[in-house]
CSV table of C-alpha atoms and ligand atoms in Angstrom, one decimal:
chain,number,residue,atom,x,y,z
A,255,MET,CA,0.8,-9.5,-20.0
A,256,SER,CA,3.9,-11.6,-19.2
A,257,SER,CA,6.2,-8.8,-20.2
A,258,ASP,CA,4.5,-6.8,-17.4
A,259,LEU,CA,5.7,-9.2,-14.7
A,260,ILE,CA,7.8,-7.9,-11.8
A,261,SER,CA,11.1,-9.6,-11.2
A,262,TYR,CA,13.6,-9.9,-8.3
A,263,ASP,CA,17.4,-9.9,-8.7
A,264,PRO,CA,19.4,-10.8,-5.5
A,265,SER,CA,22.8,-10.8,-7.2
A,266,GLY,CA,24.0,-7.8,-5.3
A,267,ALA,CA,23.6,-9.8,-2.0
A,268,VAL,CA,24.4,-13.4,-3.0
A,269,LEU,CA,28.2,-13.0,-2.7
A,270,PRO,CA,30.6,-15.1,-0.6
A,271,GLU,CA,32.0,-11.9,0.9
A,272,TYR,CA,28.5,-11.3,2.4
A,273,GLY,CA,28.4,-14.8,3.8
A,274,LEU,CA,26.1,-16.0,1.1
A,275,GLU,CA,27.0,-18.5,-1.6
A,276,PRO,CA,24.9,-18.9,-4.8
A,277,ASP,CA,23.8,-22.3,-3.6
A,278,ASP,CA,22.4,-21.0,-0.3
A,279,LEU,CA,19.0,-20.1,-1.6
A,280,ALA,CA,18.7,-23.6,-3.1
A,281,GLN,CA,19.7,-25.1,0.2
A,282,LEU,CA,16.8,-23.2,1.8
A,283,ALA,CA,14.4,-24.3,-0.9
A,284,PRO,CA,12.9,-27.3,1.0
A,285,GLN,CA,12.0,-25.0,3.9
A,286,LEU,CA,10.6,-22.3,1.7
A,287,GLU,CA,8.6,-24.8,-0.3
A,288,SER,CA,7.2,-26.3,2.9
A,289,CYS,CA,6.2,-22.8,4.1
A,290,ARG,CA,4.6,-22.1,0.8
A,291,ALA,CA,2.6,-25.3,1.2
A,292,GLU,CA,1.5,-24.1,4.6
A,293,VAL,CA,0.5,-20.7,3.3
A,294,LEU,CA,-1.6,-22.3,0.5
A,295,GLU,CA,-3.1,-24.7,3.1
A,296,ASP,CA,-3.9,-21.7,5.4
A,297,ALA,CA,-5.8,-20.2,2.5
A,298,ARG,CA,-7.7,-23.4,1.8
A,299,LEU,CA,-8.5,-24.0,5.5
A,300,TRP,CA,-9.7,-20.4,5.8
A,301,ALA,CA,-12.0,-20.7,2.8
A,302,ALA,CA,-13.3,-24.0,4.1
A,303,GLY,CA,-14.1,-22.5,7.5
A,304,GLY,CA,-11.5,-24.5,9.4
A,305,PRO,CA,-10.7,-26.4,11.5
A,306,VAL,CA,-7.9,-24.2,12.7
A,307,SER,CA,-5.6,-25.2,15.5
A,308,ASP,CA,-5.1,-23.0,18.5
A,309,ALA,CA,-1.5,-22.2,17.4
A,310,LYS,CA,-2.8,-20.7,14.2
A,311,VAL,CA,-5.4,-18.3,15.7
A,312,PRO,CA,-6.0,-15.7,14.4
A,313,LEU,CA,-5.8,-17.0,10.8
A,314,ASP,CA,-6.8,-14.1,8.7
A,315,ALA,CA,-5.8,-15.8,5.5
A,316,GLY,CA,-8.8,-14.4,3.6
A,317,PHE,CA,-6.7,-11.9,1.6
A,318,HIS,CA,-4.9,-14.6,-0.3
A,319,GLN,CA,-7.6,-15.8,-2.7
A,320,LEU,CA,-9.6,-12.6,-2.5
A,321,PRO,CA,-8.5,-11.2,-5.9
A,322,ASP,CA,-9.4,-14.5,-7.7
A,323,ARG,CA,-12.7,-14.7,-5.8
A,324,LEU,CA,-13.7,-11.1,-6.7
A,325,LEU,CA,-12.7,-11.6,-10.4
A,326,ARG,CA,-14.6,-14.9,-10.6
A,327,GLU,CA,-17.7,-13.3,-9.0
A,328,HIS,CA,-17.5,-10.5,-11.5
A,329,GLN,CA,-17.3,-12.8,-14.4
A,330,ARG,CA,-20.3,-14.8,-13.2
A,331,HIS,CA,-22.6,-12.1,-11.8
A,332,GLY,CA,-21.6,-9.0,-13.8
A,333,ALA,CA,-23.6,-6.0,-12.6
A,334,ASP,CA,-24.5,-7.7,-9.4
A,335,SER,CA,-20.9,-8.4,-8.4
A,336,GLU,CA,-19.0,-6.5,-5.8
A,337,ILE,CA,-16.5,-5.1,-8.4
A,338,ALA,CA,-19.4,-3.8,-10.5
A,339,ARG,CA,-21.1,-2.3,-7.4
A,340,LEU,CA,-17.9,-0.6,-6.3
A,341,GLN,CA,-17.4,0.8,-9.7
A,342,ALA,CA,-21.0,2.0,-9.9
A,343,THR,CA,-20.6,3.8,-6.5
A,344,ALA,CA,-17.3,5.3,-7.6
A,345,ASP,CA,-18.8,6.6,-10.8
A,346,ARG,CA,-21.9,7.9,-9.1
A,347,LEU,CA,-19.7,9.9,-6.6
A,348,ALA,CA,-17.5,11.1,-9.4
A,349,GLY,CA,-20.6,12.5,-11.1
A,350,GLU,CA,-21.9,14.1,-7.9
A,351,VAL,CA,-18.9,15.6,-6.1
A,352,ASP,CA,-15.5,17.0,-6.7
A,353,ARG,CA,-13.8,15.8,-3.5
A,354,ALA,CA,-13.9,12.6,-1.6
A,355,VAL,CA,-12.7,12.8,2.0
A,356,VAL,CA,-11.5,9.3,2.7
A,357,LEU,CA,-11.4,8.6,6.5
A,358,GLY,CA,-9.4,5.7,7.8
A,359,ILE,CA,-6.1,4.8,9.6
A,360,GLY,CA,-3.5,2.1,9.3
A,361,GLY,CA,-4.6,-0.7,7.0
A,362,SER,CA,-7.8,1.2,6.4
A,363,TYR,CA,-5.9,4.1,4.7
A,364,MET,CA,-2.3,3.3,3.7
A,365,GLY,CA,-3.2,1.0,0.8
A,366,ALA,CA,-5.4,3.6,-0.9
A,367,ARG,CA,-2.8,6.2,-0.4
A,368,ALA,CA,-0.2,3.9,-1.9
A,369,LEU,CA,-2.3,3.4,-5.0
A,370,MET,CA,-3.0,7.0,-5.4
A,371,GLU,CA,0.6,8.1,-5.2
A,372,ALA,CA,1.8,5.2,-7.5
A,373,CYS,CA,-0.9,5.3,-10.1
A,374,CYS,CA,-2.6,8.7,-10.3
A,375,HIS,CA,-1.3,11.9,-11.8
A,376,PRO,CA,1.3,13.2,-9.3
A,377,TYR,CA,-0.7,16.4,-9.0
A,378,HIS,CA,-4.2,14.8,-9.2
A,379,ASN,CA,-5.8,17.0,-6.6
A,380,GLU,CA,-4.4,20.2,-8.1
A,381,LEU,CA,-5.6,19.5,-11.6
A,382,PRO,CA,-8.7,21.0,-13.0
A,383,ARG,CA,-11.6,18.6,-13.1
A,384,ALA,CA,-11.5,17.9,-16.8
A,385,ALA,CA,-7.8,17.0,-16.6
A,386,ARG,CA,-8.7,14.6,-13.8
A,387,ALA,CA,-11.1,12.8,-16.2
A,388,HIS,CA,-13.8,14.2,-14.0
A,389,ARG,CA,-12.7,12.1,-11.0
A,390,PRO,CA,-12.9,13.7,-7.6
A,391,ARG,CA,-10.0,15.0,-5.6
A,392,ILE,CA,-9.0,12.6,-2.8
A,393,THR,CA,-8.2,13.9,0.7
A,394,PHE,CA,-7.2,11.5,3.4
A,395,GLU,CA,-8.2,12.2,7.0
A,396,GLY,CA,-9.1,10.3,10.1
A,397,ASN,CA,-5.5,9.1,10.3
A,398,ASN,CA,-4.4,11.2,13.2
A,399,LEU,CA,-5.6,13.5,15.9
A,400,ASP,CA,-4.1,16.7,14.5
A,401,ASN,CA,-6.3,19.7,15.3
A,402,ASP,CA,-4.7,22.1,12.9
A,403,PHE,CA,-4.7,19.7,10.0
A,404,LEU,CA,-8.4,19.2,10.5
A,405,GLN,CA,-9.0,22.9,10.7
A,406,GLY,CA,-7.0,23.2,7.5
A,407,LEU,CA,-9.4,20.7,5.9
A,408,PHE,CA,-12.3,22.8,7.0
A,409,ASP,CA,-10.7,25.8,5.2
A,410,LEU,CA,-10.3,23.6,2.1
A,411,LEU,CA,-14.0,22.6,2.3
A,412,GLU,CA,-15.0,26.1,3.0
A,413,GLY,CA,-15.6,26.8,-0.6
A,414,SER,CA,-17.8,23.7,-0.6
A,415,ALA,CA,-19.3,23.9,2.9
A,416,GLY,CA,-22.9,25.0,2.5
A,417,GLU,CA,-22.6,24.1,-1.2
A,418,ASN,CA,-23.6,20.5,-1.4
A,419,VAL,CA,-26.9,22.0,-2.5
A,420,ALA,CA,-25.0,23.9,-5.2
A,421,SER,CA,-25.6,22.9,-8.8
A,422,ASP,CA,-21.9,23.2,-9.6
A,423,VAL,CA,-20.4,19.7,-9.0
A,424,GLY,CA,-17.0,21.4,-8.4
A,425,GLN,CA,-18.3,22.7,-5.0
A,426,ARG,CA,-19.6,19.4,-3.7
A,427,TRP,CA,-17.9,16.8,-1.5
A,428,ALA,CA,-18.6,13.4,0.0
A,429,ILE,CA,-17.2,11.2,2.8
A,430,VAL,CA,-15.9,7.6,2.4
A,431,VAL,CA,-15.3,6.3,5.9
A,432,ILE,CA,-13.3,3.1,6.3
A,433,SER,CA,-12.9,1.2,9.5
A,434,LYS,CA,-13.1,-2.6,9.9
A,435,SER,CA,-13.8,-2.5,13.6
A,436,GLY,CA,-15.9,0.6,13.3
A,437,GLY,CA,-14.6,1.9,16.6
A,438,THR,CA,-11.2,3.3,15.9
A,439,LEU,CA,-11.0,6.6,17.8
A,440,GLU,CA,-9.1,8.6,15.2
A,441,THR,CA,-11.4,7.7,12.4
A,442,ALA,CA,-14.6,7.8,14.4
A,443,THR,CA,-13.8,11.3,15.8
A,444,ALA,CA,-13.0,12.7,12.3
A,445,PHE,CA,-16.2,11.1,11.0
A,446,ARG,CA,-18.4,12.6,13.6
A,447,ILE,CA,-17.0,16.1,13.1
A,448,LEU,CA,-17.0,15.9,9.3
A,449,LEU,CA,-20.4,14.4,9.1
A,450,GLU,CA,-21.8,17.5,10.9
A,451,ARG,CA,-20.1,19.7,8.3
A,452,LEU,CA,-21.5,17.6,5.5
A,453,ARG,CA,-25.0,17.8,7.1
A,454,GLY,CA,-24.6,21.6,7.3
A,455,SER,CA,-23.5,21.7,3.7
A,456,CYS,CA,-26.5,19.7,2.5
A,457,GLY,CA,-29.1,21.7,4.4
A,458,ALA,CA,-31.2,20.3,7.2
A,459,GLY,CA,-33.1,17.0,6.5
A,460,ASP,CA,-31.6,16.7,3.0
A,461,PRO,CA,-32.1,13.0,2.1
A,462,ARG,CA,-28.9,13.2,-0.1
A,463,LEU,CA,-26.8,13.2,3.0
A,464,ALA,CA,-27.0,9.4,3.1
A,465,ASP,CA,-25.8,9.2,-0.5
A,466,LEU,CA,-22.8,11.4,0.2
A,467,VAL,CA,-21.5,9.0,2.9
A,468,VAL,CA,-20.1,5.6,1.8
A,469,PRO,CA,-18.9,3.4,4.7
A,470,VAL,CA,-16.6,0.4,4.4
A,471,THR,CA,-16.8,-1.6,7.6
A,472,GLY,CA,-17.6,-4.9,9.2
A,473,THR,CA,-21.1,-6.4,9.2
A,474,SER,CA,-21.7,-5.1,12.7
A,475,GLY,CA,-20.2,-2.5,15.0
A,476,LYS,CA,-20.6,1.2,15.8
A,477,LEU,CA,-19.9,2.5,12.3
A,478,PHE,CA,-22.2,0.0,10.7
A,479,ASP,CA,-25.0,1.0,13.2
A,480,LEU,CA,-24.4,4.7,12.6
A,481,ALA,CA,-24.4,4.2,8.8
A,482,SER,CA,-27.6,2.2,9.0
A,483,ALA,CA,-29.2,4.9,11.2
A,484,LEU,CA,-28.1,7.5,8.6
A,485,GLY,CA,-29.9,5.5,5.9
A,486,CYS,CA,-26.7,4.8,3.9
A,487,GLU,CA,-27.7,2.3,1.2
A,488,GLU,CA,-24.3,1.5,-0.1
A,489,ILE,CA,-22.3,0.0,2.8
A,490,TYR,CA,-19.3,-2.0,1.7
A,491,GLN,CA,-17.9,-4.8,3.7
A,492,VAL,CA,-14.4,-5.6,4.9
A,493,PRO,CA,-14.5,-9.3,4.3
A,494,ASP,CA,-14.2,-11.6,7.3
A,495,GLY,CA,-10.8,-13.0,7.7
A,496,VAL,CA,-9.0,-10.1,6.0
A,497,GLY,CA,-7.0,-8.0,8.5
A,498,GLY,CA,-6.6,-4.3,8.0
A,499,ARG,CA,-3.1,-4.3,6.6
A,500,TYR,CA,-4.0,-7.2,4.2
A,501,SER,CA,-7.2,-5.4,3.0
A,502,VAL,CA,-5.9,-3.2,0.2
A,503,LEU,CA,-7.5,-5.4,-2.5
A,504,SER,CA,-10.9,-5.5,-0.8
A,505,ALA,CA,-13.4,-2.6,-0.8
A,506,VAL,CA,-11.0,-0.8,1.6
A,507,GLY,CA,-8.5,0.0,-1.2
A,508,LEU,CA,-10.7,-0.7,-4.2
A,509,LEU,CA,-13.4,1.8,-3.5
A,510,PRO,CA,-11.0,4.8,-3.2
A,511,ALA,CA,-9.0,3.4,-6.2
A,512,ALA,CA,-12.2,3.3,-8.3
A,513,ILE,CA,-13.1,6.8,-7.2
A,514,MET,CA,-9.7,8.1,-8.3
A,515,GLY,CA,-10.3,6.5,-11.7
A,516,LEU,CA,-8.0,3.5,-11.4
A,517,ASP,CA,-8.7,0.3,-13.1
A,518,ILE,CA,-9.6,-2.0,-10.3
A,519,ILE,CA,-10.0,-5.1,-12.5
A,520,GLN,CA,-6.4,-4.7,-13.6
A,521,LEU,CA,-5.3,-4.3,-10.0
A,522,LEU,CA,-7.0,-7.6,-9.1
A,523,GLU,CA,-5.7,-9.3,-12.3
A,524,GLY,CA,-2.2,-8.4,-11.3
A,525,ALA,CA,-2.7,-9.8,-7.8
A,526,ALA,CA,-4.2,-13.0,-9.2
A,527,ALA,CA,-1.3,-13.4,-11.6
A,528,MET,CA,1.0,-13.1,-8.5
A,529,ASN,CA,-1.0,-15.8,-6.7
A,530,GLU,CA,-0.5,-18.1,-9.7
A,531,HIS,CA,3.2,-17.3,-9.8
A,532,PHE,CA,3.7,-17.9,-6.1
A,533,ARG,CA,1.9,-21.2,-6.3
A,534,THR,CA,3.7,-22.6,-9.3
A,535,ALA,CA,7.2,-21.1,-9.8
A,536,ALA,CA,10.3,-22.8,-8.3
A,537,VAL,CA,12.8,-21.3,-5.9
A,538,GLY,CA,15.2,-19.3,-8.0
A,539,GLU,CA,12.4,-18.1,-10.2
A,540,ASN,CA,9.7,-17.2,-7.7
A,541,VAL,CA,9.8,-13.6,-6.5
A,542,VAL,CA,8.0,-14.3,-3.3
A,543,LEU,CA,10.1,-17.3,-2.3
A,544,ASP,CA,13.3,-15.7,-3.4
A,545,TYR,CA,12.7,-12.3,-1.8
A,546,THR,CA,11.7,-14.0,1.5
A,547,GLY,CA,14.6,-16.4,1.4
A,548,ILE,CA,17.3,-13.8,0.7
A,549,CYS,CA,15.9,-11.4,3.4
A,550,HIS,CA,15.9,-14.3,5.8
A,551,LEU,CA,19.4,-15.5,5.0
A,552,MET,CA,20.8,-12.0,5.2
A,553,GLU,CA,19.2,-11.5,8.6
A,554,THR,CA,20.3,-14.8,10.1
A,555,ARG,CA,23.7,-15.0,8.5
A,556,ARG,CA,24.8,-11.4,8.5
A,557,GLY,CA,22.6,-9.7,11.0
A,558,CYS,CA,20.8,-7.5,8.4
A,559,ASP,CA,17.6,-6.9,10.4
A,560,VAL,CA,17.0,-3.5,8.9
A,561,ARG,CA,15.1,-3.9,5.6
A,562,LEU,CA,15.7,-0.8,3.6
A,563,LEU,CA,13.2,-0.5,0.8
A,564,SER,CA,14.9,1.9,-1.5
A,565,THR,CA,12.4,3.4,-3.9
A,566,TRP,CA,13.8,5.4,-6.9
A,567,GLY,CA,11.7,8.3,-8.0
A,568,LYS,CA,8.8,9.9,-6.0
A,569,GLN,CA,5.8,7.7,-6.7
A,570,LEU,CA,6.5,4.7,-4.5
A,571,GLU,CA,7.0,6.3,-1.1
A,572,ALA,CA,3.5,5.5,0.0
A,573,VAL,CA,3.9,1.9,-1.2
A,574,GLY,CA,6.9,1.7,1.0
A,575,LEU,CA,5.0,3.2,4.0
A,576,TRP,CA,2.3,0.6,3.4
A,577,TYR,CA,4.9,-2.1,3.5
A,578,ASP,CA,6.5,-0.6,6.6
A,579,GLN,CA,3.1,-1.2,8.4
A,580,LEU,CA,2.6,-4.6,6.9
A,581,LEU,CA,6.0,-6.0,8.0
A,582,SER,CA,6.0,-4.2,11.4
A,583,GLU,CA,2.5,-5.2,12.5
A,584,SER,CA,2.8,-8.7,11.1
A,585,LEU,CA,6.2,-9.9,12.3
A,586,GLY,CA,7.2,-7.3,15.0
A,587,LYS,CA,6.2,-9.7,17.8
A,588,GLN,CA,7.9,-11.7,20.6
A,589,GLU,CA,10.8,-9.3,20.5
A,590,ARG,CA,11.6,-10.3,16.9
A,591,GLY,CA,10.9,-9.2,13.4
A,592,ALA,CA,13.0,-7.2,11.0
A,593,MET,CA,12.8,-3.4,10.9
A,594,PRO,CA,11.4,-2.0,7.7
A,595,LEU,CA,12.5,1.4,6.5
A,596,THR,CA,11.4,3.1,3.3
A,597,VAL,CA,13.7,5.6,1.6
A,598,VAL,CA,13.0,7.6,-1.4
A,599,ASN,CA,15.9,8.3,-3.7
A,600,THR,CA,17.6,10.3,-4.8
A,601,ARG,CA,16.0,12.5,-2.1
A,602,ASP,CA,17.2,10.5,0.8
A,603,LEU,CA,20.7,10.1,-0.5
A,604,HIS,CA,21.0,13.7,0.8
A,605,SER,CA,19.7,12.8,4.3
A,606,ARG,CA,20.0,9.1,5.2
A,607,GLY,CA,22.5,8.3,2.6
A,608,GLN,CA,25.6,8.9,4.8
A,609,GLN,CA,24.4,6.3,7.3
A,610,HIS,CA,23.5,3.8,4.7
A,611,GLN,CA,26.9,4.1,3.1
A,612,GLU,CA,29.0,4.1,6.3
A,613,GLY,CA,26.8,3.3,9.3
A,614,LYS,CA,26.2,0.0,11.0
A,615,ARG,CA,26.2,-3.1,8.8
A,616,ASP,CA,22.7,-4.1,9.7
A,617,LYS,CA,20.9,-3.3,6.5
A,618,LEU,CA,19.8,-5.1,3.4
A,619,VAL,CA,18.9,-2.8,0.6
A,620,THR,CA,16.0,-3.8,-1.7
A,621,ASN,CA,15.9,-1.3,-4.5
A,622,ILE,CA,12.6,-0.8,-6.3
A,623,THR,CA,13.2,0.3,-9.8
A,624,VAL,CA,10.7,1.1,-12.5
A,625,GLY,CA,11.3,0.2,-16.1
A,626,SER,CA,9.3,2.8,-18.1
A,627,ASN,CA,7.9,6.2,-17.3
A,628,ARG,CA,4.4,7.1,-18.1
A,629,ARG,CA,5.4,10.4,-19.7
A,630,ASP,CA,8.0,11.5,-22.3
A,631,PRO,CA,11.4,11.9,-20.9
A,632,VAL,CA,12.5,15.4,-20.0
A,633,VAL,CA,15.9,16.5,-21.5
A,634,VAL,CA,18.3,18.7,-19.6
A,635,GLY,CA,18.9,20.9,-22.6
A,636,HIS,CA,21.6,23.2,-23.8
A,637,SER,CA,21.9,26.7,-22.4
A,638,ALA,CA,23.9,29.8,-23.4
A,639,MET,CA,24.4,30.3,-19.7
A,640,ASP,CA,26.6,27.3,-18.7
A,641,GLN,CA,27.6,28.7,-15.3
A,642,ASP,CA,25.9,25.6,-13.8
A,643,GLY,CA,28.3,23.4,-15.9
A,644,LEU,CA,25.4,21.3,-17.2
A,645,ASN,CA,26.0,21.6,-20.9
A,646,GLN,CA,28.1,18.5,-20.7
A,647,PHE,CA,24.9,16.7,-19.8
A,648,ALA,CA,22.7,18.6,-22.2
A,649,ASP,CA,21.5,15.6,-24.1
A,650,LYS,CA,20.8,13.5,-21.0
A,651,ARG,CA,17.2,12.8,-20.0
A,652,LEU,CA,16.0,12.7,-16.4
A,653,PRO,CA,15.5,8.9,-16.5
A,654,ASP,CA,19.2,8.6,-17.6
A,655,ILE,CA,20.3,10.7,-14.7
A,656,LEU,CA,18.1,8.7,-12.2
A,657,ASP,CA,19.6,5.5,-13.7
A,658,ALA,CA,23.1,6.8,-13.2
A,659,ALA,CA,22.3,7.6,-9.6
A,660,THR,CA,20.8,4.2,-9.0
A,661,ARG,CA,23.8,2.4,-10.5
A,662,GLY,CA,26.3,4.7,-8.9
A,663,THR,CA,24.7,4.2,-5.4
A,664,ASN,CA,24.6,0.4,-5.7
A,665,GLN,CA,28.2,0.4,-6.9
A,666,ALA,CA,29.2,2.5,-3.9
A,667,TYR,CA,27.4,0.0,-1.6
A,668,HIS,CA,29.0,-2.9,-3.3
A,669,ASP,CA,32.5,-1.3,-3.1
A,670,ASP,CA,32.0,-1.0,0.7
A,671,GLY,CA,30.7,-4.6,1.1
A,672,ARG,CA,27.0,-3.6,1.6
A,673,PRO,CA,24.4,-6.0,0.1
A,674,THR,CA,21.7,-4.9,-2.3
A,675,THR,CA,18.9,-6.6,-4.2
A,676,THR,CA,16.4,-5.2,-6.7
A,677,LEU,CA,12.7,-5.6,-7.2
A,678,HIS,CA,12.1,-4.5,-10.7
A,679,LEU,CA,8.7,-3.2,-11.9
A,680,PRO,CA,8.3,-2.8,-15.6
A,681,ASN,CA,6.0,0.2,-15.1
A,682,LEU,CA,3.5,1.6,-12.6
A,683,SER,CA,0.3,0.3,-14.1
A,684,GLU,CA,-2.5,-1.0,-11.9
A,685,TYR,CA,-1.6,-4.5,-13.1
A,686,VAL,CA,1.9,-4.2,-11.8
A,687,LEU,CA,0.8,-2.6,-8.5
A,688,GLY,CA,-1.6,-5.5,-8.0
A,689,GLN,CA,1.4,-7.9,-8.3
A,690,VAL,CA,3.6,-5.9,-6.0
A,691,LEU,CA,1.0,-5.5,-3.2
A,692,GLN,CA,0.1,-9.2,-3.4
A,693,MET,CA,3.8,-10.2,-3.6
A,694,LEU,CA,4.7,-8.3,-0.4
A,695,MET,CA,1.6,-9.6,1.5
A,696,LEU,CA,2.5,-13.2,0.5
A,697,ALA,CA,6.2,-12.7,1.4
A,698,THR,CA,5.2,-11.4,4.8
A,699,VAL,CA,3.0,-14.4,5.7
A,700,LEU,CA,5.5,-16.8,4.2
A,701,GLU,CA,8.2,-15.3,6.4
A,702,GLY,CA,6.0,-15.5,9.4
A,703,ARG,CA,5.6,-19.2,8.8
A,704,LEU,CA,9.3,-19.6,8.2
A,705,ILE,CA,10.3,-18.0,11.6
A,706,GLY,CA,7.4,-19.3,13.6
A,707,ILE,CA,5.6,-16.0,14.2
A,708,ASN,CA,1.8,-15.7,13.4
A,709,PRO,CA,1.7,-12.9,10.8
A,710,TYR,CA,-1.9,-12.1,11.6
A,711,GLY,CA,-3.3,-10.1,14.5
A,712,GLN,CA,-1.6,-7.1,16.1
A,713,PRO,CA,-2.0,-7.6,19.9
A,714,GLY,CA,0.6,-4.9,20.6
A,715,VAL,CA,-1.5,-2.1,19.1
A,716,GLU,CA,-4.1,-2.5,21.8
A,717,ALA,CA,-1.9,-1.3,24.7
A,718,TYR,CA,-1.9,2.4,23.7
A,719,LYS,CA,-5.6,2.4,23.0
A,720,LYS,CA,-6.4,1.0,26.4
A,721,ASN,CA,-4.3,3.7,28.1
A,722,MET,CA,-5.6,6.5,25.9
A,723,ASN,CA,-9.2,5.6,26.6
A,724,ALA,CA,-8.5,5.3,30.4
A,725,ILE,CA,-6.8,8.8,30.3
A,726,LEU,CA,-9.8,10.2,28.4
A,727,ARG,CA,-12.2,8.8,30.9
A,728,GLY,CA,-10.1,10.3,33.7
A,729,GLN,CA,-9.3,7.0,35.3
B,885,LIG,O1,-3.7,-3.7,10.1
B,885,LIG,C1,-4.5,-3.4,10.9
B,885,LIG,O2,-5.4,-4.3,11.3
B,885,LIG,C2,-4.6,-2.0,11.6
B,885,LIG,O3,-3.6,-1.2,11.1
B,885,LIG,C3,-6.0,-1.4,11.3
B,885,LIG,O4,-6.1,-1.3,9.9
B,885,LIG,C4,-6.1,-0.1,11.9
B,885,LIG,O5,-5.9,-0.1,13.3
B,885,LIG,C5,-7.5,0.5,11.7
B,885,LIG,O6,-8.5,-0.3,12.2
B,885,LIG,P1,-10.0,-0.2,11.7
B,885,LIG,O7,-10.0,-0.5,10.3
B,885,LIG,O8,-10.7,-1.2,12.6
B,885,LIG,O9,-10.4,1.2,12.1
């Protein structure tokens, strides 16, 4: 699979005119290596159960070795392993329903959405069931408090509401509810409301209700209690020591991914390969160390504290949004932390492009490019009606035009002295996505250690919740 490895090219940023000499990354190498050793030690300490110094609390380093652990367990325990159980639940649901409503917010939702947009057919939900390989449609909810959207979902389920008793699988739906704490208001509210609809669709007292609800949560808490009271037999756990935004390669992301029909073993294999690469490759050849080092140097030397993730094509927007959350919640603390911003090109060249070309010089562009398409290239084609002037490009294929746009944009940035780097993905397979997600999680914790900010925990998110609850209680 080595040809399927992602790579990082910083050459569009490592230029003397940007204040960066080719040697600068090598100069930073001792610091990066010492932070890598710390991140590896964090994972070891976490697995050993401590001891953890006060300065390191919280230490939610459980995500790091999780892919390796799940794969090992699968090899040893086969059908009894968590991977096999997740797959079995996903396959059971796929056989029983045509839509899975996945409830969750933040880290309990964004990873699954990223996987769906990157790896599934772009019109997965619109395809007839057979063209979806009989996998359910996936609808995300519980990620906001939007009345009309929820009403809209009721309309969508209308054909199914009252029909979970129907013999036609195309009419049936189920709920996957994901919340580590089990008490997040957005998700809990949506779950209460949709559970009643699901109950109504099954008919009173139907024992299958419990089979049509699959929770992913902690080992205790309100959701766990509710699921137990419902009689749900398959309750998946968000492992201890794995924070929400680091949980995509736990049941939180793996269960929805398996329901969509993605290969979760390949996802985990990709992440495990990234772990090995991170642990062993030297600075200059290590995507995690190099990406972190260049971002850090550009921020400290040139004031580039806006990290622009420039995705090319449509399928990586949700990966970018997942990363926006990861970086913001992990390092946006103590009035520090770079500002992530995902753009989707060429779309956003027609909206944000002006600012990125001529606005403040506070941005480092990281392009994400994809080597090969899944489908045959579409050709522009010759037309007898050449009023659009496109016959000159008649033999061009869409990937050629996207490539020209990518190169043209980066040239324009370069000509105006604006730094760019590129994270190259050979394709959008599960194996590659596993690498990318693990790489960005490792880079985030590595940077935290480099700048002295604990990348775990999100104390700032509590403030709004406290106020909202007080307002709701009328205090
Ligand atoms: O990264 C995080 O920890 C958060 O974004 C959480 O995932 C989010 O707040 C949802 O929390 P929970 O899974 O407890 O409902």
